[in-house]
Short mmCIF file of C-alpha atoms in Angstrom, two decimals:
data_model
loop_
_atom_site.label_atom_id
_atom_site.label_comp_id
_atom_site.label_asym_id
_atom_site.label_seq_id
_atom_site.Cartn_x
_atom_site.Cartn_y
_atom_site.Cartn_z
CA MET A 23 73.15 -30.53 31.55
CA SER A 24 72.33 -27.51 29.31
CA MET A 25 69.18 -26.14 27.30
CA THR A 26 69.12 -24.36 24.35
CA VAL A 27 66.14 -22.12 23.82
CA ASP A 28 64.98 -20.41 20.56
CA LEU A 29 64.48 -16.60 21.29
CA SER A 30 64.77 -16.06 16.81
CA GLY A 31 61.43 -15.75 16.96
CA LEU A 32 60.54 -13.35 19.33
CA THR A 33 61.31 -10.82 16.55
CA GLN A 34 58.59 -11.38 14.01
CA LEU A 35 55.98 -12.12 17.74
CA LYS A 36 57.17 -8.56 19.22
CA SER A 37 56.44 -6.94 15.87
CA ASP A 38 52.60 -8.85 15.61
CA LEU A 39 51.78 -7.73 18.62
CA LYS A 40 53.33 -3.83 18.01
CA ALA A 41 50.96 -4.29 14.29
CA MET A 42 47.68 -5.84 17.06
CA ALA A 43 48.40 -2.96 18.64
CA LYS A 44 48.31 0.68 16.53
CA ARG A 45 45.25 -1.87 14.39
CA ALA A 46 43.57 -1.36 18.37
CA GLN A 47 45.28 1.66 18.90
CA ASN A 48 43.05 2.93 15.20
CA LYS A 49 39.33 3.75 16.49
CA PRO A 50 37.21 5.56 13.37
CA LYS A 51 38.45 2.43 10.92
CA MET A 52 37.30 0.10 13.19
CA LEU A 53 33.58 2.55 14.10
CA ARG A 54 33.38 2.66 10.99
CA ALA A 55 33.78 -1.18 10.72
CA VAL A 56 31.14 -1.26 12.55
CA GLY A 57 28.73 0.95 11.43
CA VAL A 58 28.95 -0.50 7.85
CA ASN A 59 28.21 -4.15 9.56
CA MET A 60 24.95 -3.33 11.55
CA VAL A 61 23.16 -0.91 9.00
CA ASP A 62 23.89 -4.17 6.03
CA GLU A 63 21.99 -6.00 9.56
CA THR A 64 19.79 -3.74 9.50
CA VAL A 65 18.18 -3.52 6.30
CA LYS A 66 18.78 -7.44 6.75
CA VAL A 67 15.42 -7.68 8.79
CA PHE A 68 13.30 -5.52 6.54
CA ASN A 69 14.21 -7.81 3.50
CA GLU A 70 13.30 -10.79 6.41
CA SER A 71 10.40 -8.47 7.47
CA GLY A 72 11.03 -8.97 11.14
CA PRO A 73 11.38 -11.86 10.89
CA GLY A 74 7.42 -11.99 12.55
CA TRP A 75 5.97 -9.16 10.58
CA LYS A 76 2.62 -9.57 10.46
CA ALA A 77 1.18 -8.13 6.63
CA THR A 78 -0.43 -5.74 5.93
CA ARG A 79 -4.31 -5.77 4.78
CA ARG A 80 -2.74 -5.40 0.85
CA GLY A 81 -1.17 -8.38 1.59
CA ASN A 82 1.92 -6.20 0.69
CA SER A 83 5.87 -7.17 2.28
CA PRO A 84 5.69 -4.46 5.19
CA LEU A 85 7.60 -1.47 5.58
CA LEU A 86 8.19 -1.91 2.16
CA ASP A 87 5.60 -0.26 -0.32
CA THR A 88 8.94 1.90 -1.01
CA GLY A 89 12.15 0.38 0.30
CA ARG A 90 11.99 4.14 2.02
CA LEU A 91 12.92 3.89 5.24
CA ARG A 92 14.10 1.10 4.70
CA ASN A 93 16.92 2.92 2.12
CA SER A 94 17.32 5.68 4.39
CA ILE A 95 19.39 3.76 6.99
CA GLN A 96 22.64 5.00 8.19
CA TYR A 97 25.24 5.53 10.76
CA SER A 98 27.45 7.95 12.30
CA VAL A 99 29.71 7.39 14.96
CA GLU A 100 29.91 10.77 17.09
CA GLY A 101 33.11 9.93 19.60
CA ASP A 102 33.58 6.63 20.67
CA THR A 103 30.20 5.86 19.36
CA VAL A 104 28.02 4.68 16.55
CA ILE A 105 24.78 6.03 15.55
CA ILE A 106 22.21 3.81 13.68
CA GLY A 107 18.98 5.09 12.53
CA SER A 108 17.53 7.11 9.97
CA LYS A 109 16.21 10.48 8.65
CA VAL A 110 12.66 9.86 7.97
CA PRO A 111 9.38 11.38 10.00
CA TYR A 112 8.00 7.82 10.62
CA ALA A 113 10.31 6.03 11.50
CA GLY A 114 10.13 5.47 15.06
CA LEU A 115 6.31 5.00 14.27
CA MET A 116 7.19 1.94 13.10
CA ASN A 117 10.05 1.15 14.55
CA TYR A 118 8.30 0.98 17.93
CA GLY A 119 4.50 0.76 17.33
CA GLY A 120 1.63 4.00 18.84
CA LYS A 121 -1.77 5.17 17.85
CA VAL A 122 -1.76 7.71 15.52
CA VAL A 123 -4.76 10.07 16.32
CA PRO A 124 -5.96 13.75 14.06
CA LYS A 125 -4.21 16.70 15.70
CA ASN A 126 -6.30 19.34 13.59
CA ALA A 127 -9.31 17.49 12.83
CA ARG A 128 -11.23 15.53 14.21
CA TRP A 129 -11.23 12.89 12.25
CA LEU A 130 -7.84 11.32 10.44
CA ALA A 131 -9.00 10.62 6.87
CA ILE A 132 -7.38 7.35 5.38
CA PRO A 133 -7.32 6.48 1.78
CA GLN A 134 -9.29 3.05 0.34
CA SER A 135 -7.95 0.59 -1.49
CA PRO A 136 -9.68 -0.11 -4.16
CA PRO A 137 -10.73 2.68 -5.12
CA PHE A 138 -7.72 3.47 -5.40
CA SER A 139 -3.54 1.27 -5.96
CA ALA A 140 -1.59 0.61 -3.39
CA SER A 141 0.74 3.62 -4.76
CA GLU A 142 -2.53 6.04 -5.48
CA ALA A 143 -3.21 6.15 -1.83
CA ARG A 144 0.10 6.31 -0.35
CA ARG A 145 -0.51 10.33 -2.46
CA VAL A 146 -3.86 11.03 -2.51
CA LYS A 147 -5.85 13.27 -0.64
CA PRO A 148 -9.05 14.90 0.54
CA ARG A 149 -8.11 17.95 -0.86
CA ASP A 150 -7.58 16.52 -3.82
CA PHE A 151 -11.00 15.56 -4.78
CA PRO A 152 -13.03 19.26 -3.89
CA THR A 153 -16.82 17.60 -5.58
CA ALA A 154 -16.30 15.25 -3.64
CA PHE A 155 -18.72 15.17 -0.20
CA VAL A 156 -18.96 13.90 3.49
CA LEU A 157 -21.35 11.21 4.32
CA MET A 158 -21.74 10.01 8.24
CA LYS A 159 -24.01 7.48 7.65
CA GLY A 160 -22.94 6.17 3.73
CA PRO A 161 -23.41 2.60 3.19
CA GLU A 162 -19.32 2.30 3.81
CA GLY A 163 -19.49 3.99 6.71
CA PRO A 164 -18.33 7.83 7.34
CA GLY A 165 -15.54 9.21 5.25
CA LEU A 166 -15.40 11.91 1.81
CA TYR A 167 -17.25 10.03 -1.13
CA ARG A 168 -17.69 10.80 -4.77
CA LYS A 169 -20.55 9.54 -7.33
CA THR A 170 -19.58 6.51 -9.71
CA SER A 171 -19.29 7.16 -13.10
CA TYR A 172 -20.36 4.36 -13.91
CA GLY A 173 -23.72 3.01 -14.74
CA VAL A 174 -24.76 1.06 -11.32
CA SER A 175 -28.34 -1.28 -11.14
CA LYS A 176 -31.86 0.33 -9.18
CA ALA A 177 -31.27 -1.97 -6.89
CA ALA A 178 -27.11 -1.54 -6.05
CA ALA A 179 -27.91 2.89 -6.36
CA ALA A 180 -30.56 2.55 -3.26
CA ARG A 181 -28.85 1.12 -0.89
CA SER A 182 -25.66 2.77 -2.09
CA GLY A 183 -27.49 5.88 -1.48
CA GLY A 184 -27.65 6.59 -5.55
CA TRP A 185 -29.55 8.63 -8.04
CA LYS A 186 -30.56 9.11 -11.61
CA THR A 187 -28.68 11.17 -14.38
CA ALA A 188 -29.01 10.17 -18.23
CA GLY A 189 -31.13 7.19 -18.00
CA LYS A 190 -29.26 5.79 -15.08
CA PHE A 191 -28.68 4.62 -11.99
CA HIS A 192 -25.63 6.13 -9.64
CA GLY A 193 -23.87 5.13 -7.30
CA VAL A 194 -21.56 6.70 -4.57
CA GLU A 195 -17.77 4.91 -3.34
CA ARG A 196 -15.36 6.23 -0.20
CA LEU A 197 -12.76 7.88 -1.10
CA PHE A 198 -11.92 7.69 2.02
CA ALA A 199 -11.74 6.40 5.56
CA PHE A 200 -12.95 8.75 8.75
CA VAL A 201 -11.37 6.31 11.71
CA ALA A 202 -11.05 8.39 15.61
CA GLU A 203 -7.22 6.91 15.24
CA VAL A 204 -5.16 4.47 14.12
CA THR A 205 -2.89 1.46 15.91
CA ILE A 206 0.28 0.53 13.93
CA PRO A 207 2.30 -2.51 15.49
CA GLN A 208 5.30 -2.41 15.97
CA ARG A 209 7.86 -3.28 13.19
CA GLN A 210 11.51 -3.13 15.41
CA PHE A 211 14.12 -2.58 12.89
CA LEU A 212 16.85 -1.44 15.21
CA LYS A 213 18.12 -4.45 17.33
CA TRP A 214 20.30 -6.19 17.91
CA THR A 215 20.06 -10.05 19.06
CA ASP A 216 23.33 -11.55 20.98
CA PRO A 217 24.40 -14.05 16.62
CA VAL A 218 24.31 -9.63 15.55
CA LEU A 219 26.56 -8.56 18.43
CA GLU A 220 29.21 -11.74 18.11
CA LYS A 221 29.41 -11.45 14.67
CA ILE A 222 30.19 -7.75 14.88
CA ALA A 223 33.09 -8.81 18.01
CA THR A 224 34.31 -11.75 16.01
CA MET A 225 34.81 -8.69 12.69
CA LEU A 226 36.25 -6.67 15.46
CA ARG A 227 38.99 -9.86 16.98
CA ASN A 228 39.58 -10.34 13.21
CA TYR A 229 41.02 -7.44 12.14
CA VAL A 230 43.10 -6.59 15.51
CA VAL A 231 43.73 -9.66 14.75
CA ASN A 232 44.53 -10.60 11.59
CA ASN A 233 44.66 -7.60 10.08
CA GLU A 234 41.06 -9.47 8.16
#
């Protein structure tokens, strides 16, 4: 009795294993691929608003008013480590949440919308309005106010602490609200769920085994 074993395929197998071993040693390429993938997954979190992030008080999608934070997400490779993050100063506060308090003043000045549009509210500062004045007991609460340029009824002027000029009654409007602190809710965008990690692991296996 005899048995014949065909070993002709071993040469190809040996070649395939050698190629896989070579690809597995190409750490820079694999780490770069992981970085690109993780950046894409982070951007997806922004586009899907978490999911679960509460809408802003203006009704806009959170963290997407300008797209600055989302577009700033980047990766770097240090040794065998992939680092994902953003250099935008407020990135950490948005990701972890927290309280904002004034550093060199008694109050935070929060732009009001209205009278400002959403885009204006991101840019304006109290010093932009040299003729505005502080009313700690203003009709809308403490803040920085200005005279309205339009006429109002006598009753409305009285309610808002307004006055009469050139035959017209004028009121006031609050430009900035004064608050002692602001609480920023956590909107975590740097997070790695099990499905995301499994996707990355599958990508690496496909590269090493199948060169995909």
